Short mmCIF file of C-alpha atoms in Angstrom, two decimals:
data_model
loop_
_atom_site.label_atom_id
_atom_site.label_comp_id
_atom_site.label_asym_id
_atom_site.label_seq_id
_atom_site.Cartn_x
_atom_site.Cartn_y
_atom_site.Cartn_z
CA MET U 1 -16.04 -36.32 22.02
CA LEU U 2 -12.61 -35.50 23.53
CA ILE U 3 -12.65 -32.05 25.04
CA CYS U 4 -9.20 -30.67 25.72
CA ILE U 5 -8.22 -27.03 25.25
CA ASP U 6 -5.14 -27.10 27.45
CA CYS U 7 -4.52 -30.60 28.73
CA THR U 8 -1.77 -29.32 31.03
CA ILE U 9 -4.46 -27.92 33.33
CA THR U 10 -4.27 -29.65 36.70
CA ARG U 11 -7.17 -30.27 39.01
CA SER U 12 -6.97 -27.92 42.00
CA ALA U 13 -7.08 -29.25 45.52
CA VAL U 14 -10.68 -30.28 46.05
CA ASN U 15 -10.84 -28.81 49.56
CA SER U 16 -9.74 -25.35 48.41
CA PRO U 17 -12.67 -22.89 48.09
CA VAL U 18 -12.58 -21.10 44.77
CA LEU U 19 -15.62 -19.00 45.70
CA GLU U 20 -17.13 -18.07 49.05
CA ALA U 21 -20.17 -15.97 49.85
CA THR U 22 -21.11 -14.89 53.36
CA ASP U 23 -24.50 -13.50 54.43
CA ILE U 24 -25.35 -12.10 50.99
CA HIS U 25 -28.25 -9.63 50.83
CA LYS U 26 -29.55 -8.01 47.66
CA SER U 27 -32.65 -5.87 47.11
CA TYR U 28 -34.11 -4.00 44.17
CA GLY U 29 -36.33 -0.93 44.29
CA SER U 30 -37.39 0.95 47.40
CA GLY U 31 -40.38 1.61 49.61
CA SER U 32 -43.48 -0.39 48.80
CA GLY U 33 -41.88 -1.54 45.55
CA ARG U 34 -38.81 -3.03 47.21
CA PHE U 35 -38.02 -6.64 46.35
CA ASP U 36 -35.60 -8.59 48.53
CA ALA U 37 -33.95 -11.00 46.10
CA LEU U 38 -31.45 -12.48 48.56
CA LYS U 39 -31.84 -12.57 52.34
CA GLY U 40 -28.61 -13.76 53.91
CA VAL U 41 -27.29 -16.54 51.68
CA SER U 42 -23.93 -18.13 52.52
CA LEU U 43 -22.04 -20.82 50.61
CA ALA U 44 -18.60 -22.05 49.62
CA VAL U 45 -17.69 -23.72 46.33
CA ARG U 46 -14.60 -25.90 46.22
CA ALA U 47 -12.25 -26.01 43.25
CA GLY U 48 -13.23 -28.77 40.82
CA GLU U 49 -16.72 -29.15 42.27
CA SER U 50 -19.98 -29.13 40.33
CA VAL U 51 -22.74 -27.25 42.13
CA ALA U 52 -26.36 -26.63 41.15
CA ILE U 53 -28.22 -23.58 42.44
CA VAL U 54 -31.84 -24.64 42.22
CA GLY U 55 -35.10 -22.77 42.60
CA LYS U 56 -38.24 -21.53 40.94
CA SER U 57 -38.49 -18.20 39.14
CA GLY U 58 -38.06 -15.42 41.70
CA SER U 59 -36.14 -17.60 44.16
CA GLY U 60 -32.99 -15.51 43.80
CA LYS U 61 -30.88 -18.11 42.02
CA SER U 62 -29.86 -15.95 39.06
CA THR U 63 -29.17 -12.98 41.34
CA LEU U 64 -26.88 -15.18 43.42
CA MET U 65 -25.04 -16.35 40.31
CA HIS U 66 -24.54 -12.78 39.10
CA ILE U 67 -23.08 -11.81 42.47
CA LEU U 68 -20.78 -14.85 42.61
CA ALA U 69 -19.62 -14.09 39.07
CA LEU U 70 -18.93 -10.43 39.95
CA LEU U 71 -21.54 -9.25 37.47
CA ASP U 72 -23.39 -7.53 40.33
CA GLN U 73 -22.59 -6.43 43.87
CA PRO U 74 -24.38 -7.41 47.09
CA ASP U 75 -25.96 -4.76 49.28
CA ASP U 76 -24.47 -6.53 52.28
CA GLY U 77 -22.21 -9.53 52.81
CA ALA U 78 -18.92 -10.60 51.28
CA VAL U 79 -17.77 -12.52 48.20
CA LEU U 80 -14.29 -14.05 48.19
CA VAL U 81 -12.64 -15.24 44.97
CA GLY U 82 -9.69 -17.51 45.70
CA GLY U 83 -9.63 -16.09 49.21
CA GLU U 84 -9.55 -12.45 48.04
CA ASP U 85 -12.39 -10.13 49.03
CA ALA U 86 -14.02 -8.97 45.80
CA ALA U 87 -14.99 -5.70 47.50
CA THR U 88 -11.32 -4.66 47.44
CA LEU U 89 -11.26 -4.84 43.64
CA ARG U 90 -12.22 -1.86 41.55
CA GLY U 91 -13.40 -1.37 37.99
CA ARG U 92 -10.79 -2.73 35.62
CA ALA U 93 -9.43 -5.23 38.16
CA VAL U 94 -12.89 -6.81 38.51
CA ASN U 95 -13.26 -7.05 34.74
CA GLN U 96 -9.80 -8.57 34.34
CA LEU U 97 -10.40 -11.18 37.04
CA ARG U 98 -13.80 -12.12 35.63
CA ASN U 99 -12.47 -12.36 32.08
CA ALA U 100 -9.46 -14.45 33.13
CA ASP U 101 -11.03 -16.81 35.67
CA PHE U 102 -14.68 -17.20 34.66
CA GLY U 103 -16.49 -18.57 31.64
CA PHE U 104 -20.21 -18.08 31.00
CA VAL U 105 -22.88 -20.20 29.34
CA PHE U 106 -26.26 -18.48 29.18
CA GLN U 107 -29.64 -19.69 28.00
CA GLN U 108 -29.93 -16.77 25.57
CA PHE U 109 -26.49 -17.40 23.95
CA PHE U 110 -25.54 -13.68 23.64
CA LEU U 111 -23.73 -14.21 20.36
CA VAL U 112 -23.08 -11.42 17.86
CA PRO U 113 -25.39 -12.71 15.10
CA ASN U 114 -23.59 -11.31 12.05
CA ALA U 115 -20.07 -12.00 13.32
CA THR U 116 -18.36 -15.26 12.44
CA VAL U 117 -18.32 -18.17 14.85
CA LEU U 118 -14.58 -17.70 15.38
CA ASP U 119 -14.96 -13.98 16.09
CA ASN U 120 -17.59 -14.78 18.71
CA VAL U 121 -15.40 -17.39 20.38
CA VAL U 122 -12.30 -15.19 20.64
CA LEU U 123 -14.10 -12.15 22.06
CA PRO U 124 -12.80 -12.75 25.64
CA LEU U 125 -9.26 -12.94 24.25
CA LYS U 126 -9.72 -9.70 22.33
CA ILE U 127 -10.92 -8.02 25.53
CA ALA U 128 -7.83 -9.38 27.30
CA GLY U 129 -5.53 -7.86 24.66
CA VAL U 130 -4.30 -11.17 23.22
CA SER U 131 -2.64 -10.88 19.81
CA GLY U 132 -4.60 -11.72 16.68
CA ARG U 133 -2.51 -14.78 15.83
CA GLU U 134 -2.83 -16.26 19.31
CA ARG U 135 -6.56 -15.46 19.37
CA ARG U 136 -7.06 -17.45 16.19
CA GLU U 137 -4.99 -20.41 17.41
CA ARG U 138 -6.78 -20.63 20.74
CA GLY U 139 -10.18 -19.98 19.19
CA MET U 140 -9.73 -22.76 16.65
CA ALA U 141 -8.53 -25.11 19.39
CA ALA U 142 -11.72 -24.41 21.34
CA LEU U 143 -13.86 -24.98 18.25
CA ARG U 144 -12.08 -28.25 17.45
CA ALA U 145 -12.74 -29.42 21.00
CA LEU U 146 -16.46 -28.82 20.44
CA GLU U 147 -16.33 -30.28 16.90
CA LEU U 148 -17.23 -26.93 15.35
CA ASP U 149 -13.98 -26.00 13.59
CA ASP U 150 -15.72 -26.49 10.23
CA LYS U 151 -18.15 -23.71 11.22
CA ALA U 152 -15.46 -21.14 12.10
CA LYS U 153 -16.26 -18.85 9.16
CA ASN U 154 -20.04 -19.24 9.38
CA ARG U 155 -22.19 -16.42 10.71
CA ALA U 156 -23.55 -17.20 14.16
CA THR U 157 -27.07 -16.42 12.98
CA ASN U 158 -26.93 -19.40 10.59
CA LEU U 159 -26.37 -22.02 13.30
CA SER U 160 -28.88 -24.31 14.97
CA GLY U 161 -29.71 -23.86 18.65
CA GLY U 162 -27.46 -26.72 19.68
CA GLN U 163 -24.58 -25.40 17.58
CA LYS U 164 -24.99 -21.93 19.07
CA GLN U 165 -24.80 -23.32 22.59
CA ARG U 166 -21.64 -25.25 21.69
CA VAL U 167 -20.16 -22.00 20.36
CA VAL U 168 -21.03 -20.39 23.70
CA ILE U 169 -19.22 -23.21 25.52
CA ALA U 170 -16.20 -22.77 23.23
CA ARG U 171 -16.19 -19.06 24.07
CA ALA U 172 -16.39 -19.92 27.76
CA LEU U 173 -13.39 -22.26 27.40
CA VAL U 174 -11.09 -20.11 25.30
CA ASN U 175 -9.49 -18.39 28.33
CA ASN U 176 -8.98 -21.69 30.21
CA PRO U 177 -11.26 -20.56 33.06
CA LYS U 178 -11.22 -21.84 36.61
CA VAL U 179 -15.02 -21.60 36.86
CA ILE U 180 -17.85 -21.95 34.34
CA PHE U 181 -21.19 -20.39 35.27
CA ALA U 182 -24.10 -21.93 33.35
CA ASP U 183 -27.49 -20.21 33.71
CA GLU U 184 -30.25 -22.55 32.45
CA PRO U 185 -27.82 -23.84 29.79
CA THR U 186 -30.33 -26.21 28.18
CA GLY U 187 -33.44 -24.06 28.57
CA ASN U 188 -33.75 -23.21 24.86
CA LEU U 189 -32.83 -26.67 23.56
CA ASP U 190 -34.75 -29.83 22.80
CA THR U 191 -34.20 -32.80 25.11
CA ALA U 192 -31.64 -34.64 22.97
CA THR U 193 -29.56 -31.53 22.24
CA GLY U 194 -29.80 -30.46 25.86
CA GLN U 195 -28.40 -33.82 26.93
CA VAL U 196 -25.40 -33.32 24.63
CA VAL U 197 -24.73 -29.88 26.13
CA GLU U 198 -25.02 -31.26 29.67
CA ASP U 199 -22.57 -34.05 28.85
CA ILE U 200 -20.05 -31.54 27.48
CA LEU U 201 -20.22 -29.41 30.64
CA PHE U 202 -19.81 -32.36 32.99
CA THR U 203 -16.96 -33.77 30.90
CA LEU U 204 -15.14 -30.45 31.28
CA ASN U 205 -15.72 -30.58 35.02
CA ARG U 206 -14.61 -34.18 35.37
CA GLU U 207 -11.66 -34.27 32.97
CA GLN U 208 -10.25 -30.75 33.22
CA GLY U 209 -11.20 -29.95 36.80
CA ILE U 210 -13.12 -26.81 35.85
CA THR U 211 -15.46 -25.78 38.64
CA LEU U 212 -19.04 -25.85 37.36
CA ILE U 213 -21.85 -23.74 38.81
CA ILE U 214 -25.22 -24.37 37.20
CA VAL U 215 -28.33 -22.29 37.83
CA THR U 216 -31.46 -24.28 37.01
CA HIS U 217 -34.99 -25.22 37.93
CA ASP U 218 -34.44 -28.63 36.30
CA THR U 219 -34.07 -31.14 39.14
CA GLU U 220 -32.73 -33.88 36.84
CA LEU U 221 -29.91 -31.60 35.68
CA ALA U 222 -29.26 -30.50 39.26
CA GLU U 223 -28.94 -34.09 40.45
CA ARG U 224 -26.02 -34.64 38.07
CA CYS U 225 -23.99 -32.16 40.12
CA ASP U 226 -21.88 -33.06 43.15
CA ARG U 227 -24.03 -30.82 45.32
CA GLN U 228 -27.30 -28.90 45.17
CA ILE U 229 -28.14 -25.59 46.84
CA TYR U 230 -31.87 -24.92 46.96
CA LEU U 231 -33.24 -21.38 47.18
CA ARG U 232 -36.72 -20.23 48.00
CA ASP U 233 -37.77 -16.59 48.39
CA GLY U 234 -34.15 -15.47 48.63
CA ARG U 235 -33.08 -17.95 51.29
CA GLU U 236 -31.39 -21.33 51.25
CA THR U 237 -33.84 -24.11 51.99
CA ASP U 238 -33.93 -27.88 52.26
CA ALA U 239 -34.33 -30.02 49.18
CA PRO U 240 -37.99 -30.44 48.22
CA ALA U 241 -39.61 -33.70 49.23
CA PRO U 242 -40.07 -36.16 46.36
CA PRO U 243 -43.62 -36.42 45.03
CA ASN U 244 -45.86 -39.00 46.67
CA LEU U 245 -46.56 -41.38 43.82
CA HIS U 246 -49.11 -43.34 45.85
CA GLY U 247 -51.49 -40.54 46.67
CA HIS U 248 -51.79 -38.21 49.65
CA GLY U 249 -52.52 -38.55 53.32
CA SER U 250 -54.44 -41.50 54.68
CA GLU U 251 -55.86 -42.34 51.27
CA GLY U 252 -52.35 -42.67 49.85
CA ALA U 253 -51.25 -44.82 52.79
CA ALA U 254 -54.18 -47.13 52.28
CA ALA U 255 -53.63 -47.48 48.54
#
């Protein structure tokens, strides 16, 4: 499968941070019900890099992704997008930057079920005020890249799980984003279909230089990325030790 929406896209300098986060804190609730989701997380993501944010449920990985993607704000700390402090942006400017620079692939798809596949794909372009003719051209190009152009007039509700996720990827691509955020992108798919979706995402990263940030608890998926960031209880931690296949303790050593 050749994936090319705009083949004139050039890979950015690898050493240039596209996203930076410094000492990020985020809590929900108050008093005895307060939950500290993030407790001082710092990271930098270079342009063209693939990064996995890995952790169990409640580790803070999805919260961190939402903050990096400007879908939420930290209580303390700073997020820089292309060197610009996101805290200096307000309202419409945040929405415009997110819509122009970021693409999103979520586990739950978030498609409009009774809208056509094409209408779902071009939604970011409609939000950006792109003309109807250009929306259609770019939307169809994205669908062709994902081998879904024959489904353009179908209702999203009539697609299989794998087809829906490919529509989501087409929607993420239609604005030629610098970064794709993928939150458990294969969580609702069978193994074979999930592998196809993974391959598409990594092909986009490798061939088009799109920065890829994947949130997952799947260590096999995480290991396909250039780098892994492990979270536990809201803090960055070392990679977990591999399982001892020969037993535990002295008994394992003697086996």
